[in-house]
Amino acid sequence: MQADLWFIYLLLVIGLGLVAFGAYAARVKASVELKYVLSASGAFLFGLILLHLIPEVFSSSLPYAGVYVLIGFLIQLFLDYFSKGIEHGHIHSSRGLSSLVVFAGLCIHAFFEGFPVIDTAAASFKFNFPLLIGILAHKIPVIVVLVWLLNDSGFSKRNTLFMIGIFILMMPLGSLANISLSMLMSDTSIYRPVVLSIVTGVLLHVATTIMYENDQHHHFNLRKTLAILAGFLLAALSAI
């Protein structure tokens, strides 16, 4: 794998770390504006799934690809019980062990997100940049919410920043696991479509939930609708 690929990933990790540190220093809390950012990022991610991931999944020779997408969807549904829906912008105050369970669920979710970010189909691995941007756009508000949750749970500054650091590293670790498995297998014609299908299901659950369950009142909201349309537009531009 090319060294410049890891250098880019290092810069992204540092950037997310700065977001987390800034959120902690400013004691950022959940706001209406954050929900609109989540709606736009969810729409952007959903558009990328439709324009990039789903066509690739169903153009492969994998039989019953839709079943694997459904499995991924159900995996994220299961993870929601642990993460309390924080990756969707749902914010619940938790204490002690409950916060650690939420944190573990978010880390597992972030690990899965790292798999499709690196395209292992070619001889030299490369970033799937549109998908990477979509996941990062979704991850930034999640980090802000996670910082708020850990602060509210009474964790010390050192423990909060340490846990945020672990969460940020989970996506690169998922990418590294994908690369390692691809290198260990002589034939990735089955492995890669299976992993891509499952992760597509995971991201599909996240994206649709962000868009349709981010408003507690479930009524028409012009600003939210415009945010979703902006996300779709950015996804469409990435396919040009």
Short mmCIF file of C-alpha atoms in Angstrom, two decimals:
data_model
loop_
_atom_site.label_atom_id
_atom_site.label_comp_id
_atom_site.label_asym_id
_atom_site.label_seq_id
_atom_site.Cartn_x
_atom_site.Cartn_y
_atom_site.Cartn_z
CA MET A 1 0.00 0.00 0.00
CA GLN A 2 1.36 3.43 -0.89
CA ALA A 3 2.75 5.54 1.94
CA ASP A 4 0.90 8.66 0.77
CA LEU A 5 -2.39 6.84 1.38
CA TRP A 6 -1.58 6.48 5.06
CA PHE A 7 -0.35 10.06 5.17
CA ILE A 8 -3.77 11.24 3.98
CA TYR A 9 -5.42 9.04 6.60
CA LEU A 10 -3.12 10.50 9.26
CA LEU A 11 -4.20 14.02 8.31
CA LEU A 12 -7.86 12.98 8.52
CA VAL A 13 -7.35 11.45 11.97
CA ILE A 14 -5.60 14.62 13.15
CA GLY A 15 -8.46 16.71 11.73
CA LEU A 16 -11.10 14.66 13.55
CA GLY A 17 -9.00 14.90 16.70
CA LEU A 18 -8.97 18.68 16.45
CA VAL A 19 -12.76 18.66 16.02
CA ALA A 20 -13.10 16.55 19.16
CA PHE A 21 -10.70 18.71 21.16
CA GLY A 22 -12.45 21.88 19.99
CA ALA A 23 -15.83 20.44 20.93
CA TYR A 24 -14.51 19.54 24.38
CA ALA A 25 -12.81 22.89 24.94
CA ALA A 26 -15.93 24.80 23.89
CA ARG A 27 -18.26 22.45 25.78
CA VAL A 28 -20.38 22.13 22.63
CA LYS A 29 -23.84 20.75 23.20
CA ALA A 30 -26.52 19.45 20.87
CA SER A 31 -28.32 22.14 18.90
CA VAL A 32 -30.88 22.54 16.15
CA GLU A 33 -28.12 23.48 13.72
CA LEU A 34 -26.35 20.18 14.44
CA LYS A 35 -29.50 18.31 13.42
CA TYR A 36 -29.52 20.06 10.06
CA VAL A 37 -25.87 19.16 9.53
CA LEU A 38 -26.75 15.55 10.34
CA SER A 39 -29.65 15.63 7.86
CA ALA A 40 -27.40 16.95 5.09
CA SER A 41 -24.67 14.42 5.85
CA GLY A 42 -27.23 11.60 5.97
CA ALA A 43 -28.62 12.61 2.57
CA PHE A 44 -25.09 12.87 1.16
CA LEU A 45 -24.24 9.41 2.47
CA PHE A 46 -27.52 7.97 1.16
CA GLY A 47 -26.86 9.47 -2.27
CA LEU A 48 -23.37 7.95 -2.33
CA ILE A 49 -24.82 4.56 -1.44
CA LEU A 50 -27.28 4.75 -4.35
CA LEU A 51 -24.77 6.12 -6.86
CA HIS A 52 -21.64 4.17 -5.91
CA LEU A 53 -22.06 1.26 -3.51
CA ILE A 54 -25.34 -0.35 -4.61
CA PRO A 55 -24.43 -0.40 -8.35
CA GLU A 56 -21.08 -2.00 -7.45
CA VAL A 57 -22.71 -4.57 -5.17
CA PHE A 58 -25.26 -5.72 -7.74
CA SER A 59 -22.84 -5.62 -10.69
CA SER A 60 -20.70 -8.27 -8.98
CA SER A 61 -21.16 -11.99 -9.50
CA LEU A 62 -22.12 -12.49 -5.85
CA PRO A 63 -25.31 -14.57 -5.57
CA TYR A 64 -27.99 -13.25 -3.22
CA ALA A 65 -26.20 -9.91 -2.81
CA GLY A 66 -29.41 -8.40 -1.46
CA VAL A 67 -29.39 -10.88 1.43
CA TYR A 68 -25.96 -9.64 2.53
CA VAL A 69 -27.19 -6.03 2.34
CA LEU A 70 -30.09 -7.04 4.59
CA ILE A 71 -27.66 -8.72 7.01
CA GLY A 72 -25.68 -5.48 7.24
CA PHE A 73 -28.90 -3.54 7.86
CA LEU A 74 -29.81 -5.92 10.70
CA ILE A 75 -26.30 -5.69 12.18
CA GLN A 76 -26.67 -1.91 12.48
CA LEU A 77 -30.17 -2.36 13.90
CA PHE A 78 -28.61 -4.56 16.59
CA LEU A 79 -25.79 -2.06 17.22
CA ASP A 80 -28.40 0.66 17.77
CA TYR A 81 -29.37 -1.02 21.04
CA PHE A 82 -25.83 -0.41 22.31
CA SER A 83 -25.04 2.98 20.74
CA LYS A 84 -28.49 4.41 21.59
CA GLY A 85 -28.68 5.88 18.08
CA ILE A 86 -25.95 8.50 18.62
CA GLU A 87 -24.65 7.91 15.08
CA HIS A 88 -28.12 9.06 13.93
CA GLY A 89 -28.06 12.22 16.01
CA HIS A 90 -30.22 10.85 18.81
CA ILE A 91 -28.91 12.15 22.12
CA HIS A 92 -29.63 10.48 25.43
CA SER A 93 -27.97 11.18 28.75
CA SER A 94 -26.16 8.09 30.06
CA ARG A 95 -24.11 7.34 33.12
CA GLY A 96 -21.30 4.94 34.04
CA LEU A 97 -21.54 1.52 32.44
CA SER A 98 -24.32 2.66 30.08
CA SER A 99 -21.98 5.25 28.53
CA LEU A 100 -19.30 2.59 28.02
CA VAL A 101 -21.81 0.35 26.23
CA VAL A 102 -22.79 3.26 23.97
CA PHE A 103 -19.11 3.95 23.30
CA ALA A 104 -18.45 0.28 22.41
CA GLY A 105 -21.39 0.23 19.99
CA LEU A 106 -20.12 3.38 18.25
CA CYS A 107 -16.62 1.91 17.94
CA ILE A 108 -17.92 -1.27 16.30
CA HIS A 109 -19.98 0.85 13.91
CA ALA A 110 -16.93 3.01 13.04
CA PHE A 111 -14.85 -0.14 12.44
CA PHE A 112 -17.35 -1.36 9.83
CA GLU A 113 -17.32 2.06 8.15
CA GLY A 114 -13.59 1.74 7.49
CA PHE A 115 -13.93 -1.29 5.21
CA PRO A 116 -15.31 0.30 2.01
CA VAL A 117 -13.21 3.48 2.35
CA ILE A 118 -10.23 1.67 0.79
CA ASP A 119 -10.81 0.17 -2.67
CA THR A 120 -9.02 -3.20 -2.67
CA ALA A 121 -10.15 -4.26 -6.15
CA ALA A 122 -7.12 -2.81 -7.95
CA ALA A 123 -3.54 -4.03 -7.55
CA SER A 124 -2.62 -0.82 -5.71
CA PHE A 125 -5.09 0.15 -2.99
CA LYS A 126 -6.72 3.57 -3.20
CA PHE A 127 -9.27 5.69 -1.39
CA ASN A 128 -12.93 5.73 -2.36
CA PHE A 129 -12.89 9.51 -1.92
CA PRO A 130 -16.63 10.27 -2.39
CA LEU A 131 -17.54 7.67 0.23
CA LEU A 132 -14.74 8.85 2.52
CA ILE A 133 -16.06 12.42 2.38
CA GLY A 134 -19.59 11.20 3.07
CA ILE A 135 -18.54 9.19 6.12
CA LEU A 136 -16.42 12.05 7.46
CA ALA A 137 -19.31 14.50 7.02
CA HIS A 138 -21.45 12.14 9.08
CA LYS A 139 -18.71 11.46 11.64
CA ILE A 140 -17.94 15.08 12.59
CA PRO A 141 -21.32 15.77 14.25
CA VAL A 142 -21.21 12.29 15.81
CA ILE A 143 -17.90 13.20 17.49
CA VAL A 144 -19.44 16.41 18.82
CA VAL A 145 -22.38 14.46 20.27
CA LEU A 146 -20.06 11.80 21.73
CA VAL A 147 -17.94 14.48 23.43
CA TRP A 148 -21.13 15.96 24.90
CA LEU A 149 -22.26 12.52 26.12
CA LEU A 150 -18.93 11.69 27.79
CA ASN A 151 -18.81 15.12 29.43
CA ASP A 152 -22.33 14.67 30.72
CA SER A 153 -21.45 11.20 32.04
CA GLY A 154 -18.82 12.59 34.37
CA PHE A 155 -15.68 11.22 32.71
CA SER A 156 -12.44 13.10 33.36
CA LYS A 157 -10.86 15.21 30.62
CA ARG A 158 -8.08 12.66 30.15
CA ASN A 159 -10.48 9.71 29.86
CA THR A 160 -12.81 11.62 27.54
CA LEU A 161 -10.03 12.55 25.12
CA PHE A 162 -8.58 9.02 25.32
CA MET A 163 -11.93 7.45 24.42
CA ILE A 164 -12.50 9.93 21.60
CA GLY A 165 -9.04 9.02 20.27
CA ILE A 166 -9.97 5.32 20.25
CA PHE A 167 -13.22 6.09 18.43
CA ILE A 168 -11.40 8.14 15.77
CA LEU A 169 -8.90 5.31 15.19
CA MET A 170 -11.58 2.66 14.66
CA MET A 171 -12.27 3.63 11.03
CA PRO A 172 -8.57 3.42 10.01
CA LEU A 173 -8.37 0.08 11.83
CA GLY A 174 -11.35 -1.14 9.79
CA SER A 175 -9.56 -0.10 6.60
CA LEU A 176 -6.39 -1.86 7.76
CA ALA A 177 -8.36 -5.03 8.51
CA ASN A 178 -9.88 -4.91 5.01
CA ILE A 179 -6.44 -4.51 3.42
CA SER A 180 -4.94 -7.30 5.52
CA LEU A 181 -7.72 -9.75 4.68
CA SER A 182 -7.46 -8.87 0.98
CA MET A 183 -3.71 -9.54 1.01
CA LEU A 184 -4.14 -12.85 2.85
CA MET A 185 -6.70 -14.15 0.36
CA SER A 186 -5.51 -15.27 -3.06
CA ASP A 187 -9.00 -14.81 -4.50
CA THR A 188 -11.01 -11.80 -3.31
CA SER A 189 -13.78 -12.18 -5.91
CA ILE A 190 -16.18 -13.45 -3.21
CA TYR A 191 -14.79 -11.83 -0.06
CA ARG A 192 -14.86 -8.26 -1.34
CA PRO A 193 -18.49 -8.27 -2.63
CA VAL A 194 -19.68 -9.91 0.61
CA VAL A 195 -17.96 -7.30 2.80
CA LEU A 196 -19.10 -4.45 0.54
CA SER A 197 -22.70 -5.71 0.62
CA ILE A 198 -22.77 -6.00 4.42
CA VAL A 199 -21.22 -2.56 4.94
CA THR A 200 -23.68 -1.11 2.40
CA GLY A 201 -26.51 -2.42 4.57
CA VAL A 202 -24.94 -0.88 7.69
CA LEU A 203 -24.54 2.53 6.04
CA LEU A 204 -28.01 2.32 4.48
CA HIS A 205 -29.57 1.98 7.92
CA VAL A 206 -27.54 4.91 9.27
CA ALA A 207 -28.28 7.22 6.33
CA THR A 208 -32.03 6.58 6.18
CA THR A 209 -32.44 6.87 9.94
CA ILE A 210 -30.60 10.19 10.02
CA MET A 211 -32.86 11.63 7.33
CA TYR A 212 -36.23 10.39 8.54
CA GLU A 213 -35.92 10.09 12.33
CA ASN A 214 -33.89 13.20 13.13
CA ASP A 215 -37.03 15.27 13.65
CA GLN A 216 -38.92 14.33 16.80
CA HIS A 217 -42.16 15.89 15.54
CA HIS A 218 -42.06 14.27 12.09
CA HIS A 219 -43.63 17.25 10.32
CA PHE A 220 -42.55 19.19 7.24
CA ASN A 221 -39.49 21.32 7.94
CA LEU A 222 -38.28 23.56 5.13
CA ARG A 223 -34.75 23.96 6.51
CA LYS A 224 -34.38 20.23 7.01
CA THR A 225 -35.72 19.56 3.49
CA LEU A 226 -33.24 22.04 2.01
CA ALA A 227 -30.42 20.39 3.98
CA ILE A 228 -31.39 16.99 2.58
CA LEU A 229 -31.59 18.36 -0.97
CA ALA A 230 -28.15 19.93 -0.54
CA GLY A 231 -26.79 16.55 0.55
CA PHE A 232 -28.32 14.83 -2.47
CA LEU A 233 -26.91 17.51 -4.79
CA LEU A 234 -23.38 17.05 -3.42
CA ALA A 235 -23.69 13.28 -3.86
CA ALA A 236 -24.84 13.73 -7.47
CA LEU A 237 -21.92 16.08 -8.18
CA SER A 238 -19.50 13.46 -6.86
CA ALA A 239 -20.71 11.04 -9.53
CA ILE A 240 -19.99 13.41 -12.43
#
